[in-house]
Amino acid sequence: MCRSEGGVVVVETLVIIPTYNERANIADVVARVRSSVSDAHVLVVDDASPDGTGALADELAASDSHIHVLHRVGKQGLGAAYSAAFEWGLERSFERLIEMDADGSHLPEQLPRLLEASRGGADLVLGSRWVAGGGIENWPWHRRMLSRGGSAYARWVLRMPYRDVTGGYRVFTADALRSLGRDDVHSQGYGFQVDMLWHAHRAGLRIVEVPITFVERTRGRSKMTTGIVIEAMWRVTLWGLASLPGKFRSAR
């Protein structure tokens, strides 16, 4: 959606898609985003993918003024990619900034539902797999349990009420991002998503969960590793200790 303020056209929505070796998926995902929310802009943030994802994204951008590419010098992690993209979008006065995976697991067709909740007054909308109406397709039982268990552990340790703490399909308002201490967010992967949510929760932002269906990728390889999960759980534990009174206050 676009609107005018004092004669200046304000573009509302920026969909941020970080990529690393997603050449097989990026064109389809971007096309589906543009079809689902025709006035949205898309920012592909590529970490110098050796498979040519960045070059393909440049081709897409050359044919569509609503597609943009932010090239980074190497693989620096999901959190760093989103941080750079948030700065890019805020500098250009986008009102809503959306996190979305590049592999097709986040269905672009569900974007209008998330945006509706954001326009309804939410500062942060979480696309949630674990609320009524949400779900996962084509995951084995152990991955389901890992995801549920990770969310449950972080929810308990950090004393947050949200069901899907680790999900990565989210809508932030620009004001919400400006209000957060994002310089303090250094985590990657699962840890980044938990960290951002915890910052938002502690800032007293209005956070709403909207059910989504998460679909396992059909092309390419997942970037999730055991190391990322361990890092996330370790950081969550430290954050939980740091939030306690007394000697643990400086644990973070």
CSV table of C-alpha atoms in Angstrom, one decimal:
chain,number,residue,atom,x,y,z
A,1,MET,CA,0.0,0.0,0.0
A,2,CYS,CA,1.2,3.5,-0.8
A,3,ARG,CA,0.0,6.8,0.5
A,4,SER,CA,1.0,10.5,0.3
A,5,GLU,CA,2.3,12.6,3.2
A,6,GLY,CA,2.8,16.3,2.3
A,7,GLY,CA,3.2,15.4,-1.4
A,8,VAL,CA,5.7,12.7,-0.7
A,9,VAL,CA,4.7,9.1,-1.6
A,10,VAL,CA,5.3,6.7,1.3
A,11,VAL,CA,5.7,3.1,0.4
A,12,GLU,CA,4.4,0.9,3.1
A,13,THR,CA,5.8,-2.6,2.8
A,14,LEU,CA,9.3,-4.1,2.4
A,15,VAL,CA,9.7,-7.9,2.3
A,16,ILE,CA,13.3,-8.8,3.3
A,17,ILE,CA,14.6,-12.1,2.0
A,18,PRO,CA,18.1,-13.1,3.0
A,19,THR,CA,19.9,-15.6,0.7
A,20,TYR,CA,22.8,-17.9,0.6
A,21,ASN,CA,22.9,-20.4,-2.2
A,22,GLU,CA,19.2,-20.1,-3.0
A,23,ARG,CA,19.3,-19.8,-6.8
A,24,ALA,CA,16.9,-22.7,-7.2
A,25,ASN,CA,14.2,-20.9,-5.1
A,26,ILE,CA,14.6,-17.1,-5.2
A,27,ALA,CA,12.9,-16.4,-8.5
A,28,ASP,CA,9.8,-18.4,-7.5
A,29,VAL,CA,9.6,-16.9,-4.0
A,30,VAL,CA,10.0,-13.3,-5.2
A,31,ALA,CA,7.3,-13.8,-8.0
A,32,ARG,CA,4.9,-15.2,-5.4
A,33,VAL,CA,5.5,-12.2,-3.1
A,34,ARG,CA,4.9,-9.8,-5.9
A,35,SER,CA,1.7,-11.6,-6.8
A,36,SER,CA,0.4,-11.9,-3.3
A,37,VAL,CA,1.1,-8.2,-2.3
A,38,SER,CA,1.4,-6.4,-5.6
A,39,ASP,CA,2.5,-3.0,-4.1
A,40,ALA,CA,5.2,-4.5,-1.8
A,41,HIS,CA,8.9,-4.0,-2.4
A,42,VAL,CA,11.3,-6.9,-2.1
A,43,LEU,CA,14.8,-6.7,-0.8
A,44,VAL,CA,17.0,-9.7,-1.5
A,45,VAL,CA,20.0,-9.7,0.9
A,46,ASP,CA,22.7,-11.9,-0.6
A,47,ASP,CA,25.8,-13.0,1.2
A,48,ALA,CA,28.0,-13.5,-1.9
A,49,SER,CA,26.3,-16.9,-2.7
A,50,PRO,CA,28.8,-19.0,-4.7
A,51,ASP,CA,25.9,-20.5,-6.7
A,52,GLY,CA,25.0,-17.2,-8.4
A,53,THR,CA,21.9,-16.3,-6.3
A,54,GLY,CA,23.0,-12.7,-6.2
A,55,ALA,CA,23.4,-12.4,-10.0
A,56,LEU,CA,20.0,-13.9,-10.5
A,57,ALA,CA,18.5,-11.5,-8.0
A,58,ASP,CA,20.1,-8.6,-10.0
A,59,GLU,CA,18.4,-9.9,-13.1
A,60,LEU,CA,15.1,-9.9,-11.3
A,61,ALA,CA,15.7,-6.4,-10.1
A,62,ALA,CA,16.6,-5.1,-13.5
A,63,SER,CA,13.1,-6.2,-14.8
A,64,ASP,CA,11.0,-4.9,-11.8
A,65,SER,CA,11.4,-1.6,-10.0
A,66,HIS,CA,9.9,-3.2,-6.8
A,67,ILE,CA,12.8,-5.6,-6.4
A,68,HIS,CA,16.1,-4.6,-4.9
A,69,VAL,CA,19.3,-6.4,-4.0
A,70,LEU,CA,21.7,-5.7,-1.2
A,71,HIS,CA,25.0,-7.5,-1.8
A,72,ARG,CA,27.2,-8.4,1.2
A,73,VAL,CA,30.9,-9.4,1.1
A,74,GLY,CA,30.4,-12.9,2.4
A,75,LYS,CA,28.4,-15.3,4.6
A,76,GLN,CA,28.0,-13.3,7.9
A,77,GLY,CA,24.9,-14.9,9.3
A,78,LEU,CA,21.1,-14.3,9.3
A,79,GLY,CA,21.1,-11.8,12.1
A,80,ALA,CA,23.7,-9.6,10.4
A,81,ALA,CA,21.8,-9.8,7.1
A,82,TYR,CA,18.5,-8.7,8.7
A,83,SER,CA,20.2,-5.9,10.6
A,84,ALA,CA,21.7,-4.5,7.4
A,85,ALA,CA,18.3,-4.9,5.7
A,86,PHE,CA,16.4,-3.1,8.5
A,87,GLU,CA,18.8,-0.1,8.2
A,88,TRP,CA,18.3,-0.1,4.4
A,89,GLY,CA,14.5,-0.1,4.8
A,90,LEU,CA,14.4,2.5,7.6
A,91,GLU,CA,16.6,4.8,5.6
A,92,ARG,CA,14.0,4.6,2.8
A,93,SER,CA,11.0,5.2,5.0
A,94,PHE,CA,9.3,1.9,4.7
A,95,GLU,CA,6.5,1.6,7.3
A,96,ARG,CA,6.5,-2.2,7.6
A,97,LEU,CA,9.4,-4.5,7.3
A,98,ILE,CA,8.9,-8.3,6.8
A,99,GLU,CA,11.2,-11.2,7.5
A,100,MET,CA,10.8,-14.1,5.1
A,101,ASP,CA,12.9,-17.2,4.3
A,102,ALA,CA,14.1,-17.7,0.7
A,103,ASP,CA,13.4,-21.4,0.5
A,104,GLY,CA,9.7,-21.3,0.1
A,105,SER,CA,8.9,-22.6,3.6
A,106,HIS,CA,7.2,-19.3,4.4
A,107,LEU,CA,4.2,-19.1,2.0
A,108,PRO,CA,4.0,-15.7,0.4
A,109,GLU,CA,0.2,-16.3,-0.1
A,110,GLN,CA,-0.1,-15.8,3.7
A,111,LEU,CA,1.4,-12.4,3.7
A,112,PRO,CA,-1.9,-10.5,3.4
A,113,ARG,CA,-3.1,-12.1,6.6
A,114,LEU,CA,0.1,-11.0,8.5
A,115,LEU,CA,-0.2,-7.5,7.1
A,116,GLU,CA,-3.8,-7.3,8.1
A,117,ALA,CA,-2.8,-7.9,11.7
A,118,SER,CA,0.0,-5.4,11.5
A,119,ARG,CA,-2.4,-2.7,10.1
A,120,GLY,CA,-4.8,-3.6,12.9
A,121,GLY,CA,-2.4,-2.1,15.5
A,122,ALA,CA,0.3,-4.8,16.2
A,123,ASP,CA,3.9,-3.5,16.5
A,124,LEU,CA,5.2,-7.0,15.7
A,125,VAL,CA,3.3,-9.9,14.0
A,126,LEU,CA,4.6,-13.4,14.5
A,127,GLY,CA,3.8,-16.0,11.9
A,128,SER,CA,3.1,-18.8,14.3
A,129,ARG,CA,3.3,-22.6,13.6
A,130,TRP,CA,2.2,-23.5,17.1
A,131,VAL,CA,-1.1,-21.6,17.6
A,132,ALA,CA,-4.5,-22.9,16.6
A,133,GLY,CA,-4.7,-23.0,12.8
A,134,GLY,CA,-0.9,-23.1,12.4
A,135,GLY,CA,1.2,-26.1,11.4
A,136,ILE,CA,4.1,-27.7,9.6
A,137,GLU,CA,4.1,-29.8,6.5
A,138,ASN,CA,6.7,-32.5,5.6
A,139,TRP,CA,8.9,-32.3,8.7
A,140,PRO,CA,9.9,-35.5,10.5
A,141,TRP,CA,8.8,-35.9,14.1
A,142,HIS,CA,12.3,-35.1,15.5
A,143,ARG,CA,12.4,-31.7,13.8
A,144,ARG,CA,8.9,-30.9,15.1
A,145,MET,CA,10.0,-31.8,18.6
A,146,LEU,CA,13.2,-29.8,18.3
A,147,SER,CA,11.2,-26.7,17.2
A,148,ARG,CA,8.5,-27.1,19.8
A,149,GLY,CA,11.0,-27.8,22.5
A,150,GLY,CA,13.2,-24.8,21.5
A,151,SER,CA,10.2,-22.5,21.7
A,152,ALA,CA,9.0,-24.0,24.9
A,153,TYR,CA,12.4,-23.7,26.6
A,154,ALA,CA,12.9,-20.1,25.5
A,155,ARG,CA,9.3,-19.2,26.5
A,156,TRP,CA,9.9,-20.6,30.0
A,157,VAL,CA,13.4,-19.2,30.6
A,158,LEU,CA,12.6,-15.8,29.3
A,159,ARG,CA,9.1,-15.7,30.7
A,160,MET,CA,7.4,-14.8,27.4
A,161,PRO,CA,3.8,-15.9,26.6
A,162,TYR,CA,4.3,-16.5,22.8
A,163,ARG,CA,3.9,-20.0,21.3
A,164,ASP,CA,6.3,-19.7,18.4
A,165,VAL,CA,9.4,-18.0,19.8
A,166,THR,CA,11.9,-19.2,17.1
A,167,GLY,CA,9.9,-18.6,13.9
A,168,GLY,CA,11.2,-16.3,11.2
A,169,TYR,CA,8.1,-15.1,9.3
A,170,ARG,CA,7.5,-11.7,11.0
A,171,VAL,CA,6.2,-8.2,10.3
A,172,PHE,CA,7.8,-5.3,12.2
A,173,THR,CA,6.5,-1.7,12.0
A,174,ALA,CA,9.3,0.8,11.4
A,175,ASP,CA,8.5,2.5,14.8
A,176,ALA,CA,8.9,-0.9,16.5
A,177,LEU,CA,12.3,-1.4,15.0
A,178,ARG,CA,13.4,2.1,15.9
A,179,SER,CA,12.4,1.6,19.5
A,180,LEU,CA,14.5,-1.6,20.0
A,181,GLY,CA,18.1,-1.7,21.1
A,182,ARG,CA,19.1,-3.5,17.9
A,183,ASP,CA,22.8,-2.8,18.5
A,184,ASP,CA,22.6,-5.3,21.4
A,185,VAL,CA,21.3,-8.1,19.1
A,186,HIS,CA,24.3,-10.2,18.1
A,187,SER,CA,22.8,-13.7,17.7
A,188,GLN,CA,22.4,-15.7,14.5
A,189,GLY,CA,19.8,-18.1,13.3
A,190,TYR,CA,17.3,-19.2,16.0
A,191,GLY,CA,19.1,-17.0,18.5
A,192,PHE,CA,18.5,-13.9,16.4
A,193,GLN,CA,14.8,-14.5,16.2
A,194,VAL,CA,14.5,-15.2,20.0
A,195,ASP,CA,16.7,-12.1,20.8
A,196,MET,CA,14.6,-9.7,18.7
A,197,LEU,CA,11.4,-11.1,20.2
A,198,TRP,CA,12.7,-10.7,23.7
A,199,HIS,CA,13.8,-7.1,23.0
A,200,ALA,CA,10.3,-6.4,21.7
A,201,HIS,CA,8.6,-8.1,24.7
A,202,ARG,CA,10.7,-6.2,27.2
A,203,ALA,CA,10.0,-2.9,25.3
A,204,GLY,CA,6.3,-3.5,25.9
A,205,LEU,CA,5.4,-3.6,22.2
A,206,ARG,CA,2.1,-5.1,21.1
A,207,ILE,CA,2.9,-8.5,19.8
A,208,VAL,CA,0.3,-10.7,18.0
A,209,GLU,CA,0.6,-14.3,16.7
A,210,VAL,CA,-1.1,-15.2,13.4
A,211,PRO,CA,-1.3,-18.9,12.4
A,212,ILE,CA,0.8,-19.9,9.4
A,213,THR,CA,1.6,-23.2,7.6
A,214,PHE,CA,5.3,-23.8,7.4
A,215,VAL,CA,6.3,-26.0,4.4
A,216,GLU,CA,9.6,-27.9,4.3
A,217,ARG,CA,11.8,-26.8,1.3
A,218,THR,CA,11.8,-29.0,-1.8
A,219,ARG,CA,14.9,-27.6,-3.4
A,220,GLY,CA,18.3,-26.9,-1.9
A,221,ARG,CA,19.7,-27.6,1.6
A,222,SER,CA,18.7,-26.2,5.0
A,223,LYS,CA,21.1,-23.8,6.7
A,224,MET,CA,20.1,-25.0,10.1
A,225,THR,CA,22.8,-26.8,12.0
A,226,THR,CA,23.2,-28.4,15.4
A,227,GLY,CA,25.7,-25.6,16.3
A,228,ILE,CA,23.1,-22.9,15.6
A,229,VAL,CA,20.6,-24.6,17.9
A,230,ILE,CA,23.2,-25.1,20.7
A,231,GLU,CA,24.2,-21.4,20.3
A,232,ALA,CA,20.6,-20.3,20.6
A,233,MET,CA,19.9,-22.4,23.7
A,234,TRP,CA,23.1,-21.3,25.4
A,235,ARG,CA,22.3,-17.6,24.8
A,236,VAL,CA,18.7,-18.0,25.9
A,237,THR,CA,20.0,-19.5,29.2
A,238,LEU,CA,22.4,-16.6,29.7
A,239,TRP,CA,19.6,-14.1,29.0
A,240,GLY,CA,17.4,-15.8,31.4
A,241,LEU,CA,20.1,-15.7,34.1
A,242,ALA,CA,20.8,-12.1,33.3
A,243,SER,CA,17.2,-11.1,33.9
A,244,LEU,CA,17.3,-12.5,37.4
A,245,PRO,CA,18.2,-10.1,40.3
A,246,GLY,CA,21.6,-10.1,42.0
A,247,LYS,CA,24.7,-11.8,40.8
A,248,PHE,CA,23.4,-13.1,37.5
A,249,ARG,CA,22.4,-9.6,36.3
A,250,SER,CA,25.6,-9.2,34.2
A,251,ALA,CA,25.6,-12.7,32.7
A,252,ARG,CA,24.6,-11.5,29.2
